[in-house]
mmCIF file of C-alpha atoms and ligand atoms in Angstrom:
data_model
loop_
_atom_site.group_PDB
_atom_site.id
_atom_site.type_symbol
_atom_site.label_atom_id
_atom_site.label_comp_id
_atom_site.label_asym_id
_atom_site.label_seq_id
_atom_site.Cartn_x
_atom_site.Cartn_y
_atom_site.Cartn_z
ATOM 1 C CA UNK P 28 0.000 0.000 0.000
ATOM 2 C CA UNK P 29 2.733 2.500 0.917
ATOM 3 C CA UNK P 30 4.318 1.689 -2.202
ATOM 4 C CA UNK P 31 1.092 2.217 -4.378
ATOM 5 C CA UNK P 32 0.666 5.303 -2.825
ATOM 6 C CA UNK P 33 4.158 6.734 -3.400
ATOM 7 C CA UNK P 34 4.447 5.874 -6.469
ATOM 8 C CA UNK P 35 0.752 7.465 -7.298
ATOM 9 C CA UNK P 36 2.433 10.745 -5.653
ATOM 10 C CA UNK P 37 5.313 10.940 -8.197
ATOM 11 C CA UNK P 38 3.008 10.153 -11.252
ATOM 12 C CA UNK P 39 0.556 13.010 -9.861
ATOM 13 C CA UNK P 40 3.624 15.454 -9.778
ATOM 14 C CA UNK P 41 4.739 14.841 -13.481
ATOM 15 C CA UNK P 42 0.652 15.330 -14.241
ATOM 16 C CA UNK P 43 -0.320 18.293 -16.603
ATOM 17 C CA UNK P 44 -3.520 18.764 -18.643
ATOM 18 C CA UNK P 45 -4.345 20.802 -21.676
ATOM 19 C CA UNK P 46 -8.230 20.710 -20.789
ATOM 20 C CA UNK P 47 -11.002 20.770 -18.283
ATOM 21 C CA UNK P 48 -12.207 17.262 -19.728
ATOM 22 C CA UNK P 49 -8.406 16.080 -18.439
ATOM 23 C CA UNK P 50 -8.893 17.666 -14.989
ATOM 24 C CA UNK P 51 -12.257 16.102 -14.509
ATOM 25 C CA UNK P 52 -10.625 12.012 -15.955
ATOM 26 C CA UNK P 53 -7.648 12.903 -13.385
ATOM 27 C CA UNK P 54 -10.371 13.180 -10.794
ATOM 28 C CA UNK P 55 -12.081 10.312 -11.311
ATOM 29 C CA UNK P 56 -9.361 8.386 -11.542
ATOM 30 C CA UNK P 57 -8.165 9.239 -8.053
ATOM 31 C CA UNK P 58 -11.534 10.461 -5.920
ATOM 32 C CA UNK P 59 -14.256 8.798 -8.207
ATOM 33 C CA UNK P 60 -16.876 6.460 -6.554
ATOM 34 C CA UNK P 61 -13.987 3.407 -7.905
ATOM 35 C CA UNK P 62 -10.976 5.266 -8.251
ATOM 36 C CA UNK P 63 -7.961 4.593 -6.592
ATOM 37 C CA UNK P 64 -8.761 6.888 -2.870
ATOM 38 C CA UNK P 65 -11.371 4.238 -2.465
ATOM 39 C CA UNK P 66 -9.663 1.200 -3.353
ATOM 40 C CA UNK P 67 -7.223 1.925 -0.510
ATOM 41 C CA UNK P 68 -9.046 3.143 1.805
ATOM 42 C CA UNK P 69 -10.844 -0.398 1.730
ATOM 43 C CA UNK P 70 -7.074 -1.828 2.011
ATOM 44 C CA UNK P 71 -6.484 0.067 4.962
ATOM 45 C CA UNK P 72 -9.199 -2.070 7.022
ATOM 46 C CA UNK P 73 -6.559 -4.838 6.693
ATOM 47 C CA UNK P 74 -3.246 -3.086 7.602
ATOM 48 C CA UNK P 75 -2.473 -4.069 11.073
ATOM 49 C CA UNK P 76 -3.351 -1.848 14.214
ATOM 50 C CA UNK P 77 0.208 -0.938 14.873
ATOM 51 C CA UNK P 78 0.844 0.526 11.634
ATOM 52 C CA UNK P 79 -3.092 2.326 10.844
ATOM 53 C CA UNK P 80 -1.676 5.698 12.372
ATOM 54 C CA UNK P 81 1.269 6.028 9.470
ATOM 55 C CA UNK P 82 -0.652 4.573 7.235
ATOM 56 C CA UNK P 83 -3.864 6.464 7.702
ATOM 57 C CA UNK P 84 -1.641 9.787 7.816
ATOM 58 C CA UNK P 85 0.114 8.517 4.304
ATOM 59 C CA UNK P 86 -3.241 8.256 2.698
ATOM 60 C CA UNK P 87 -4.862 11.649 4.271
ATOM 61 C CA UNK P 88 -1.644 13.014 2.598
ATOM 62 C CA UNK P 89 -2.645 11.165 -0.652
ATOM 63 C CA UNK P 90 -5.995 12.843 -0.616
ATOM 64 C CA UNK P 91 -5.133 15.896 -0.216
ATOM 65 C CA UNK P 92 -2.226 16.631 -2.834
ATOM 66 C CA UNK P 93 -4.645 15.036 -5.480
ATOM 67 C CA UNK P 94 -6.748 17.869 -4.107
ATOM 68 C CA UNK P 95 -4.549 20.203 -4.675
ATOM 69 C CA UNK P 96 -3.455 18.787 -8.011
ATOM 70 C CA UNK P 97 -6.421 19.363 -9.312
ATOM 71 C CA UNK P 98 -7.119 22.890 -8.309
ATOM 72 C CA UNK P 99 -3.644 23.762 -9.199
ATOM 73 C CA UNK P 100 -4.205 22.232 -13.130
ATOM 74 C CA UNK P 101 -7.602 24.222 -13.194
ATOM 75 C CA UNK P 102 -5.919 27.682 -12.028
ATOM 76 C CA UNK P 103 -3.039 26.913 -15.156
ATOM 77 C CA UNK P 104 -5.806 25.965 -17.630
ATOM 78 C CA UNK P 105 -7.859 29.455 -16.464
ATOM 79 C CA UNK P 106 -4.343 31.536 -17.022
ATOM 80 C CA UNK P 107 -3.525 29.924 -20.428
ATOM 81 C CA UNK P 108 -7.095 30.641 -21.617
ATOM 82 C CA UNK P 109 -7.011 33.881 -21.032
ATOM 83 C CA UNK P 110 -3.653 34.653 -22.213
ATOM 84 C CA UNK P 111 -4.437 33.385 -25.442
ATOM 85 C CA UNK P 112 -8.468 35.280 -25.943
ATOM 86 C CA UNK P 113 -5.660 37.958 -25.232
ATOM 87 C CA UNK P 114 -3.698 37.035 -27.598
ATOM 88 C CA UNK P 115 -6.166 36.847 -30.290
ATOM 89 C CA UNK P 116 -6.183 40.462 -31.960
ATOM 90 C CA UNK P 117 -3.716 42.762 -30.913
ATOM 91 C CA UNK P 118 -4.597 45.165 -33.521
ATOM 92 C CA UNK P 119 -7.723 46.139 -32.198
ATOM 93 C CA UNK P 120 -9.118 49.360 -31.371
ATOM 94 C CA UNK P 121 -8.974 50.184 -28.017
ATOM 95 C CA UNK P 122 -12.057 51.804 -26.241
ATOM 96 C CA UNK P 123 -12.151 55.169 -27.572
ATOM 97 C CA UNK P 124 -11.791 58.087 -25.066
ATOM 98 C CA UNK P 125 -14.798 60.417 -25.469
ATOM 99 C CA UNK P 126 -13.154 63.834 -25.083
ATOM 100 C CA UNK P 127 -15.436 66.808 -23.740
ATOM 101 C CA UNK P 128 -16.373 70.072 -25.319
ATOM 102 C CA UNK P 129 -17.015 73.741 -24.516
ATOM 103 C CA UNK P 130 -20.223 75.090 -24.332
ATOM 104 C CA UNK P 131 -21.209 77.273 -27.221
ATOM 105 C CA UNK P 132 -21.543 80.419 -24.992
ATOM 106 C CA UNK P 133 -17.680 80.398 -24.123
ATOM 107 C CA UNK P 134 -16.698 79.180 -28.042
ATOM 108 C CA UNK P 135 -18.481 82.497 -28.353
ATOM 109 C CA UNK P 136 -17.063 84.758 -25.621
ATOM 110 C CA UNK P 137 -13.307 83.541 -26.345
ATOM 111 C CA UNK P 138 -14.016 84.163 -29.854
ATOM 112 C CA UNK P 139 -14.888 87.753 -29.131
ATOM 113 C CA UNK P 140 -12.287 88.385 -26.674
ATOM 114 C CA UNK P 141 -9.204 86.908 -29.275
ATOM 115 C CA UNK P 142 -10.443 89.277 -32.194
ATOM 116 C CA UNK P 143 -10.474 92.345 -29.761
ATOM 117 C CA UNK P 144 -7.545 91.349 -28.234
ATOM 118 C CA UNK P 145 -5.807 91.289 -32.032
ATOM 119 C CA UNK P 146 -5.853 95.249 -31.661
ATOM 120 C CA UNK P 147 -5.076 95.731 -28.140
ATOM 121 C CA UNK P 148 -8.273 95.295 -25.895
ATOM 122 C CA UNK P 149 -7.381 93.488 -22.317
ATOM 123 C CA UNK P 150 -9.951 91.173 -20.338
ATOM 124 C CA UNK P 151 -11.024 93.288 -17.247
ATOM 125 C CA UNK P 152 -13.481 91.572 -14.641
ATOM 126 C CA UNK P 153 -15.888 93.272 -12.074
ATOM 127 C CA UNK P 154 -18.152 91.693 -9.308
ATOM 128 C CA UNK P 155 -21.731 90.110 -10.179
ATOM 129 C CA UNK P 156 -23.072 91.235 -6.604
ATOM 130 C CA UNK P 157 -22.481 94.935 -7.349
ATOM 131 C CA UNK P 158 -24.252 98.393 -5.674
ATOM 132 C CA UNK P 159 -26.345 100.898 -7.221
ATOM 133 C CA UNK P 160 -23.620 103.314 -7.654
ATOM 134 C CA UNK P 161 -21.422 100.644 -10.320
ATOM 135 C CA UNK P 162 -24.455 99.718 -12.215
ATOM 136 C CA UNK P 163 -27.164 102.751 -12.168
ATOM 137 C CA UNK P 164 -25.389 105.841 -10.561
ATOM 138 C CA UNK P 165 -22.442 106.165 -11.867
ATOM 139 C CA UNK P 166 -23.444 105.441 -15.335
ATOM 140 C CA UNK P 167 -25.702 108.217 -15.088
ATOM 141 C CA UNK P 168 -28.730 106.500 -14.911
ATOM 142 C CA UNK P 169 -31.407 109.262 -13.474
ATOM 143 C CA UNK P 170 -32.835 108.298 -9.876
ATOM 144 C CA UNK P 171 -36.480 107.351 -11.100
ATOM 145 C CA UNK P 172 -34.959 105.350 -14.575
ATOM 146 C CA UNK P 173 -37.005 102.432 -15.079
ATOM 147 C CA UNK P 174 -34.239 99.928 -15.435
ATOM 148 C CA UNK P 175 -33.559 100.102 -11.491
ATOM 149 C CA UNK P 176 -37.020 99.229 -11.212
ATOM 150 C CA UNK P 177 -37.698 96.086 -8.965
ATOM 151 C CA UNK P 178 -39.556 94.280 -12.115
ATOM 152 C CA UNK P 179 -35.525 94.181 -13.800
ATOM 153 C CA UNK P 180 -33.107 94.249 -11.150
ATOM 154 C CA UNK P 181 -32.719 91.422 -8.553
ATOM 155 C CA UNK P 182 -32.562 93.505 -5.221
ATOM 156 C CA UNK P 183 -29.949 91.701 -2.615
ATOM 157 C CA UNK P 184 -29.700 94.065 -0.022
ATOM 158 C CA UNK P 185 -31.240 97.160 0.731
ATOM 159 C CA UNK P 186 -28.775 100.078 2.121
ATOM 160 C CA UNK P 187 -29.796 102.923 4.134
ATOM 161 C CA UNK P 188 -27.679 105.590 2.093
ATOM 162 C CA UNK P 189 -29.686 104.345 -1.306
ATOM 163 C CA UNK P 190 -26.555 102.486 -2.725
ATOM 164 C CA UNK P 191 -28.195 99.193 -2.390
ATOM 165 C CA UNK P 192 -26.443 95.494 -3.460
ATOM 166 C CA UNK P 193 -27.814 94.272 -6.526
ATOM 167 C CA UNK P 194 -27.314 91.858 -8.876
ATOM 168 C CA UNK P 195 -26.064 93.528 -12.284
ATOM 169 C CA UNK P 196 -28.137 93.836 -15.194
ATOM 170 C CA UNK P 197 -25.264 94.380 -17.167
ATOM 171 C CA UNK P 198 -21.741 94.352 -17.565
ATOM 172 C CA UNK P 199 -21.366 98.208 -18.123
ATOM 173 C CA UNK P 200 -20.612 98.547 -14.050
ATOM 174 C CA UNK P 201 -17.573 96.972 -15.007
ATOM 175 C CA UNK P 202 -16.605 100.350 -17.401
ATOM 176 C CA UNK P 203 -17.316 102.441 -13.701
ATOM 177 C CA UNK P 204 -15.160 99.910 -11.915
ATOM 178 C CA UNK P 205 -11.987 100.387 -14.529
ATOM 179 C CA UNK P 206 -12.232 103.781 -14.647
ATOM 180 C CA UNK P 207 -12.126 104.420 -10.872
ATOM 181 C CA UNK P 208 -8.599 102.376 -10.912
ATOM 182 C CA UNK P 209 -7.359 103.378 -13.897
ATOM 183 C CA UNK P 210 -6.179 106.585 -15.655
ATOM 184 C CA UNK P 211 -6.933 106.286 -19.898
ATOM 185 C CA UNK P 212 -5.293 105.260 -22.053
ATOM 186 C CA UNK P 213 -7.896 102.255 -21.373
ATOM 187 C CA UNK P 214 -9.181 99.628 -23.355
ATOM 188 C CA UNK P 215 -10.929 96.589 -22.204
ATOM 189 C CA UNK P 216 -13.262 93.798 -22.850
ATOM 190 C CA UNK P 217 -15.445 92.796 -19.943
ATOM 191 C CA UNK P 218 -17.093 89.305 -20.500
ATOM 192 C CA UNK P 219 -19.831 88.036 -17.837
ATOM 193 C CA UNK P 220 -22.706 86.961 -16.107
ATOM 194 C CA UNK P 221 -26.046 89.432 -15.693
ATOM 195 C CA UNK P 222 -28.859 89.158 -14.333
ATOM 196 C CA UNK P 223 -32.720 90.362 -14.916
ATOM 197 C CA UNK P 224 -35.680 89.882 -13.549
ATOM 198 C CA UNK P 225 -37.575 88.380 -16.696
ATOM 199 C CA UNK P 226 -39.569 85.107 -17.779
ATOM 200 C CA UNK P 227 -37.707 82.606 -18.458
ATOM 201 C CA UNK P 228 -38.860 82.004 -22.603
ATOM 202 C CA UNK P 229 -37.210 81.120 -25.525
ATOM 203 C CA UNK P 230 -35.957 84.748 -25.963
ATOM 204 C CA UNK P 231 -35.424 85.640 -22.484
ATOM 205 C CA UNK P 232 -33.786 84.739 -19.484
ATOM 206 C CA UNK P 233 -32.942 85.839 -15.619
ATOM 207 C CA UNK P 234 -29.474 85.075 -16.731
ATOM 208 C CA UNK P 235 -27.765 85.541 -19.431
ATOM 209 C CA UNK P 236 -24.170 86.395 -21.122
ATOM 210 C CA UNK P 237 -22.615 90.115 -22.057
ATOM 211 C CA UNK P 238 -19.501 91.478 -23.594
ATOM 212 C CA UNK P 239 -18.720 95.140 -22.684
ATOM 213 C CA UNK P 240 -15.953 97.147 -24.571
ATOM 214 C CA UNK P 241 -14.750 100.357 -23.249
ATOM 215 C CA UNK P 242 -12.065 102.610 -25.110
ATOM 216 C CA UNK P 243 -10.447 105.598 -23.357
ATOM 217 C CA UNK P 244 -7.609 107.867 -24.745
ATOM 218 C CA UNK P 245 -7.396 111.665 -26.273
ATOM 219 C CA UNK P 246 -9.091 112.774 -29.487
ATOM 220 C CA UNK P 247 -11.235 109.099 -29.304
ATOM 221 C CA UNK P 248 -14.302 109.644 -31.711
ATOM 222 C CA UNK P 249 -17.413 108.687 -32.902
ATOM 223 C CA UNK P 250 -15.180 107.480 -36.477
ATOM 224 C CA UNK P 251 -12.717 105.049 -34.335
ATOM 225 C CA UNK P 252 -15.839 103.600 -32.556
ATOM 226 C CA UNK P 253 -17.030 102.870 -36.284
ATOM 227 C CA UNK P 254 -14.141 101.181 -37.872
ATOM 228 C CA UNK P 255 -13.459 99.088 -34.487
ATOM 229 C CA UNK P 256 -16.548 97.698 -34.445
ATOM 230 C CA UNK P 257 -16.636 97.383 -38.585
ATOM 231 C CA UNK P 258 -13.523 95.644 -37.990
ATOM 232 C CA UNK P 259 -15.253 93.492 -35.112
ATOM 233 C CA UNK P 260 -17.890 92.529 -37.892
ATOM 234 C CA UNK P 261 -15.723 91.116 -40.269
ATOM 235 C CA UNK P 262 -13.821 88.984 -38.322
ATOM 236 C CA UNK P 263 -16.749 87.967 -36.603
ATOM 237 C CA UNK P 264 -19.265 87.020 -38.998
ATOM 238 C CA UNK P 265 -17.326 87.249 -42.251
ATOM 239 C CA UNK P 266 -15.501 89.776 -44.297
ATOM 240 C CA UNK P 267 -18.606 90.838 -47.057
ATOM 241 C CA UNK P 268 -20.676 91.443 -43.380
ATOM 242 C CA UNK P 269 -21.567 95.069 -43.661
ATOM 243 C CA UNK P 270 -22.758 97.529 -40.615
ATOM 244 C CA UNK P 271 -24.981 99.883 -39.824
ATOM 245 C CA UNK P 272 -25.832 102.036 -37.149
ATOM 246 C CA UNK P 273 -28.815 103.722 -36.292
ATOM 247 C CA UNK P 274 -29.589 106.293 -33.336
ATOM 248 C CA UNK P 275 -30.823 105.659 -30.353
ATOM 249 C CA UNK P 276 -30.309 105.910 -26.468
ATOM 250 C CA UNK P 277 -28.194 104.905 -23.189
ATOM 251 C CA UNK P 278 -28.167 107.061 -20.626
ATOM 252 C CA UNK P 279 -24.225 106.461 -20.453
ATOM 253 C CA UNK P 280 -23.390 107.062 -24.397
ATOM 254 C CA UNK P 281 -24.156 110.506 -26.164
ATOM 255 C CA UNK P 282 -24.601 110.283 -29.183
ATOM 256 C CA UNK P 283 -25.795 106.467 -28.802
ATOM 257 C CA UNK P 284 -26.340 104.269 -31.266
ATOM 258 C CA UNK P 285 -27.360 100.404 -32.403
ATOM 259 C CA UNK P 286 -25.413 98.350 -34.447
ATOM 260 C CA UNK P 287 -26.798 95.764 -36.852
ATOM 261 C CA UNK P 288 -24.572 93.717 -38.908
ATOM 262 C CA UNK P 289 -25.695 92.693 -43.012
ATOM 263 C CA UNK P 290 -27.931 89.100 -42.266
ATOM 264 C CA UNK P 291 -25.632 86.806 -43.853
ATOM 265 C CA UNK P 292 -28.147 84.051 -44.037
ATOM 266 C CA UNK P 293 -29.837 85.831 -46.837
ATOM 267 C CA UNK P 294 -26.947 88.267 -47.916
ATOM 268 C CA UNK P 295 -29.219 91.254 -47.113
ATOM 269 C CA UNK P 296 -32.137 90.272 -48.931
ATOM 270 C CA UNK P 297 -34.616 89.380 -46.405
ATOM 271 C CA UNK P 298 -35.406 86.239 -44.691
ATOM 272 C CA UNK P 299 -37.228 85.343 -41.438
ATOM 273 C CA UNK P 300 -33.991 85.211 -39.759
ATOM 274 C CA UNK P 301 -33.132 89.289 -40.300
ATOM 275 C CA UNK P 302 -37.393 89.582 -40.382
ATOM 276 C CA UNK P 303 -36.978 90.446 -43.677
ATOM 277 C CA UNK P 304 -35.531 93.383 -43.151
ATOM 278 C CA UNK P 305 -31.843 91.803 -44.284
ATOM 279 C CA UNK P 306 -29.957 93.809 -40.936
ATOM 280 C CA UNK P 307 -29.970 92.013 -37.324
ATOM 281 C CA UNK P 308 -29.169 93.924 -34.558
ATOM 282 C CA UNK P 309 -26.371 92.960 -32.259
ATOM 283 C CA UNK P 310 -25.652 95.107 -29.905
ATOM 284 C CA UNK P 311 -25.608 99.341 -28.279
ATOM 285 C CA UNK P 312 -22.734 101.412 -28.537
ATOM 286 C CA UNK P 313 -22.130 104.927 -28.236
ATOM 287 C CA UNK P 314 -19.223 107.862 -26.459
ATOM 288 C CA UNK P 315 -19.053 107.936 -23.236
ATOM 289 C CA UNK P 316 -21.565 110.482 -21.844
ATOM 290 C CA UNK P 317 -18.602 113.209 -20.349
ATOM 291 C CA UNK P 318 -20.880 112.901 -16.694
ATOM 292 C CA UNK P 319 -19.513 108.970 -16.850
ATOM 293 C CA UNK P 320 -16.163 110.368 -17.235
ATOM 294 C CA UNK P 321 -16.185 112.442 -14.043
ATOM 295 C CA UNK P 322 -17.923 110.090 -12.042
ATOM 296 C CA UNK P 323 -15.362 107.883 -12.213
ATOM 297 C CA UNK P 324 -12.474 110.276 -11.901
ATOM 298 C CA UNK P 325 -11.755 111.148 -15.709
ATOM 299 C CA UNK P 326 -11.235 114.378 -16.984
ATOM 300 C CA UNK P 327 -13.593 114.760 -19.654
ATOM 301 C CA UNK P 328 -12.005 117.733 -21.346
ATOM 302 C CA UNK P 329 -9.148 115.844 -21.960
ATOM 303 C CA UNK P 330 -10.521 112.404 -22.537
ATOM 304 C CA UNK P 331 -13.166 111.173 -24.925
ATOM 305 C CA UNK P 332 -14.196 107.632 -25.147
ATOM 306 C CA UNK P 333 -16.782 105.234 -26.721
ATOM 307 C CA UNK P 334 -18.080 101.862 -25.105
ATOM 308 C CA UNK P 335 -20.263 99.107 -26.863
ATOM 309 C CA UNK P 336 -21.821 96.461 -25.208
ATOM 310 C CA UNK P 337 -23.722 92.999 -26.654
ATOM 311 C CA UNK P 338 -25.618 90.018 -25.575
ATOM 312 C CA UNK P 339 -23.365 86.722 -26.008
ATOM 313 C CA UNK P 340 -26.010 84.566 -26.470
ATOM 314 C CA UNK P 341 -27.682 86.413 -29.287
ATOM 315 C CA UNK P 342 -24.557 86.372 -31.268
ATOM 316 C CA UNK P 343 -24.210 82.739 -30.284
ATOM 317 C CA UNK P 344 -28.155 82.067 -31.635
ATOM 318 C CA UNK P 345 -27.167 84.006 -34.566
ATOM 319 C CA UNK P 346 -24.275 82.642 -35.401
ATOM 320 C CA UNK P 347 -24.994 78.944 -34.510
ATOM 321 C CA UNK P 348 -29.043 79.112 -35.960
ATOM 322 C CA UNK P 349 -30.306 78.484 -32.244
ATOM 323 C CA UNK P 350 -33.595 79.417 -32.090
ATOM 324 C CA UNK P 351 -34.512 78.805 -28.109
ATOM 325 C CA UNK P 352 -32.296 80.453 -25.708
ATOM 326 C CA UNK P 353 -33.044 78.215 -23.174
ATOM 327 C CA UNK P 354 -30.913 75.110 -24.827
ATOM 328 C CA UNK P 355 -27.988 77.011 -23.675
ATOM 329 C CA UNK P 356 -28.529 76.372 -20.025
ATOM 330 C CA UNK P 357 -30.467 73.012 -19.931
ATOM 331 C CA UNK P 358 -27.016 71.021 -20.579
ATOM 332 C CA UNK P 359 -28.462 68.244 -22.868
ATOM 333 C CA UNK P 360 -25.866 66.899 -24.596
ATOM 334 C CA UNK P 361 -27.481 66.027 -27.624
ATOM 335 C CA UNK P 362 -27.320 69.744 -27.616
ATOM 336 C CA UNK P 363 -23.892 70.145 -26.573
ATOM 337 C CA UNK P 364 -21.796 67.563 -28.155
ATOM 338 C CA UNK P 365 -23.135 69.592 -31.806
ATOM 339 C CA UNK P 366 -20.247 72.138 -30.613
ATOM 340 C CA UNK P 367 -17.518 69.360 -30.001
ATOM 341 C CA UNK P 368 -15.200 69.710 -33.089
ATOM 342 C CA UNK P 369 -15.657 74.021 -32.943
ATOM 343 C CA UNK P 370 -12.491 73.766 -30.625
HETATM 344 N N1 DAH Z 419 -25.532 98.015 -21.023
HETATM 345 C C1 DAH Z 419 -26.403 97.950 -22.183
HETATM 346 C C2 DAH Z 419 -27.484 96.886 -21.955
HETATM 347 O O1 DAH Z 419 -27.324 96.073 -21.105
HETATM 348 C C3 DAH Z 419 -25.629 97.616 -23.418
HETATM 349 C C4 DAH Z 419 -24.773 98.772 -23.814
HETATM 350 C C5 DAH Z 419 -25.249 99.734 -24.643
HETATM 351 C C6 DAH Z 419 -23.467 98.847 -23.359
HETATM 352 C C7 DAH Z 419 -24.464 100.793 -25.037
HETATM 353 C C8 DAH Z 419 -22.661 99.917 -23.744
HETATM 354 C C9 DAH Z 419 -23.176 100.882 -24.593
HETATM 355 O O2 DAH Z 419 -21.415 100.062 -23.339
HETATM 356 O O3 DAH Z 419 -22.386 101.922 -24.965
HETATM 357 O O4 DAH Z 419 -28.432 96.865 -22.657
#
């Protein structure tokens, strides 16, 4: 029996299978109902008293390295499968990374800021919790003006000496909040967030994107605001886009004035884009009103200036064919991922 059972031991060490079906013969051979565990376990009966405790410990032994054995031969089998599935097609794709993509609004906005940055504009920033005095008072908005009405402005503190925190309605505080650090000669562009009390609709919203301009130097007129902003055009929305600009009013700008740019959908002819009327309107300009100026600490008999300021999500809508306002802050990305290859 000992020497079955030893010899058994060395065959099982030499043992190696190539499949599953060889594990499972291996185990029946050994641990099956007749296999060979059996058979000497119904010799053992017969081995004399004195020797059943080396005996019994030989074939406990025996049981167990055919045990392991056989988990040991699965394990290998498991490996080598996998290797080779591995090994199967090297040259396939991998998963492709999905890479992200800005949102339309800031396409936009850098957009603007690289072509005025081209002839010398710098990004200047103000606060979106502002006061009275940065977005009404100083721009010489009158005390009774409508726009500081509650029904626009979002009210976030009321002040006892009238110059209460609000939310701004536009980005033209930020002009107020250059001016009182700097002397001209100034030029900036001030992207950012405003905010207005209005129903939410497919044309309006309580938030929404502006880009204000500001230019500050001696002898600045109404001719340099023209060309800049000609010159804006062009690069913008294409070098036949013509302008226009037609009167009208800011309480910051005199003379003031709205720009509309050629529609280049129908190349001035009409179409319900431009309303027929083959001009869209993009945004209000104007010189700075000489009260501005001394508000904010410039001399306006030496200086002259002219500002302009524009909605980023009209030029965006116009520029992109986006006809409801609100897909730019509902962040579907069926909406989104349309913008993925426009850098
Ligand atoms: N602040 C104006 C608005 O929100 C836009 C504007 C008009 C800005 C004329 C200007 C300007 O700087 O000169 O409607």
């Amino acid at each position: 029996m000992r020497e079955i059972i030893e010899k058994e031991l060395a065959v099982l060490e030499a043992v190696t299978a190539v499949s599953n079906e060889e594990v499972e013969q291996l185990r029946i051979k050994y641990l099956g109902k007749k296999g060979l565990f059996n058979d000497l376990f119904a010799q053992f009966k017969q081995v004399p008293n004195e020797d059943k405790k080396e005996m019994g410990a030989l074939l406990n032994k025996f049981k167990s390295s055919v045990e392991q054995k056989i988990v040991l031969l699965k394990e290998n089998l498991d490996n080598t499968q996998h290797a080779s599935t591995d090994k199967e097609d090297l040259t396939k794709p991998s998963n492709l990374q999905s890479l992200g993509s800005r949102h339309p609004l800031s396409i936009v906005r850098n957009e603007i800021i690289n072509i005025f940055s081209r002839i010398g504009y710098v990004v200047a920033e103000g606060p979106e919790i502002e006061d009275d005095w940065h977005v009404f008072s100083a721009l010489n908005f009158p005390p009774e003006h409508p726009a500081r009405d509650m029904q626009d402005t979002f009210f976030v503190e009321e002040r006892s000496d009238n110059n209460h925190a609000v939310l701004r309605t536009h980005t033209s505080s930020v002009q107020v909040r250059t001016m009182e650090k700097q002397q001209p000669p100034i030029r900036i562009i001030a992207p950012g967030r405003v905010f207005r009390n209005e129903a939410i609709s497919a044309r309006a919203h309580c938030i929404f994107h502006q880009i204000e301009g500001l230019y500050i130097d001696k002898n600045v007129s109404f001719a340099d605001l023209k060309q800049s902003l000609l010159y804006f055009a062009k690069e913008m929305f294409g070098e036949q886009t013509e302008i226009r600009l037609r009167p009208s009013y800011f309480p910051f700008t005199e003379p003031s004035a709205e720009m509309d740019v050629s529609c280049n959908l129908c190349g001035g002819k009409g179409c319900n884009i431009c309303k027929g009327t083959g001009w869209l309107e993009i945004m209000g300009c104007g010189m700075i009103d000489p009260n501005v100026l001394d508000a904010s600490g410039i001399d306006s008999k030496v200086y002259s200036g002219f500002a302009f300021g524009m909605g980023i999500e009209r030029i965006a809508m116009l520029k992109y064919d986006v006809k409801d306002l609100r897909l730019y802050f509902e962040n579907d990305l069926r909406f989104l991922r349309q913008f993925s290859s426009a850098f």
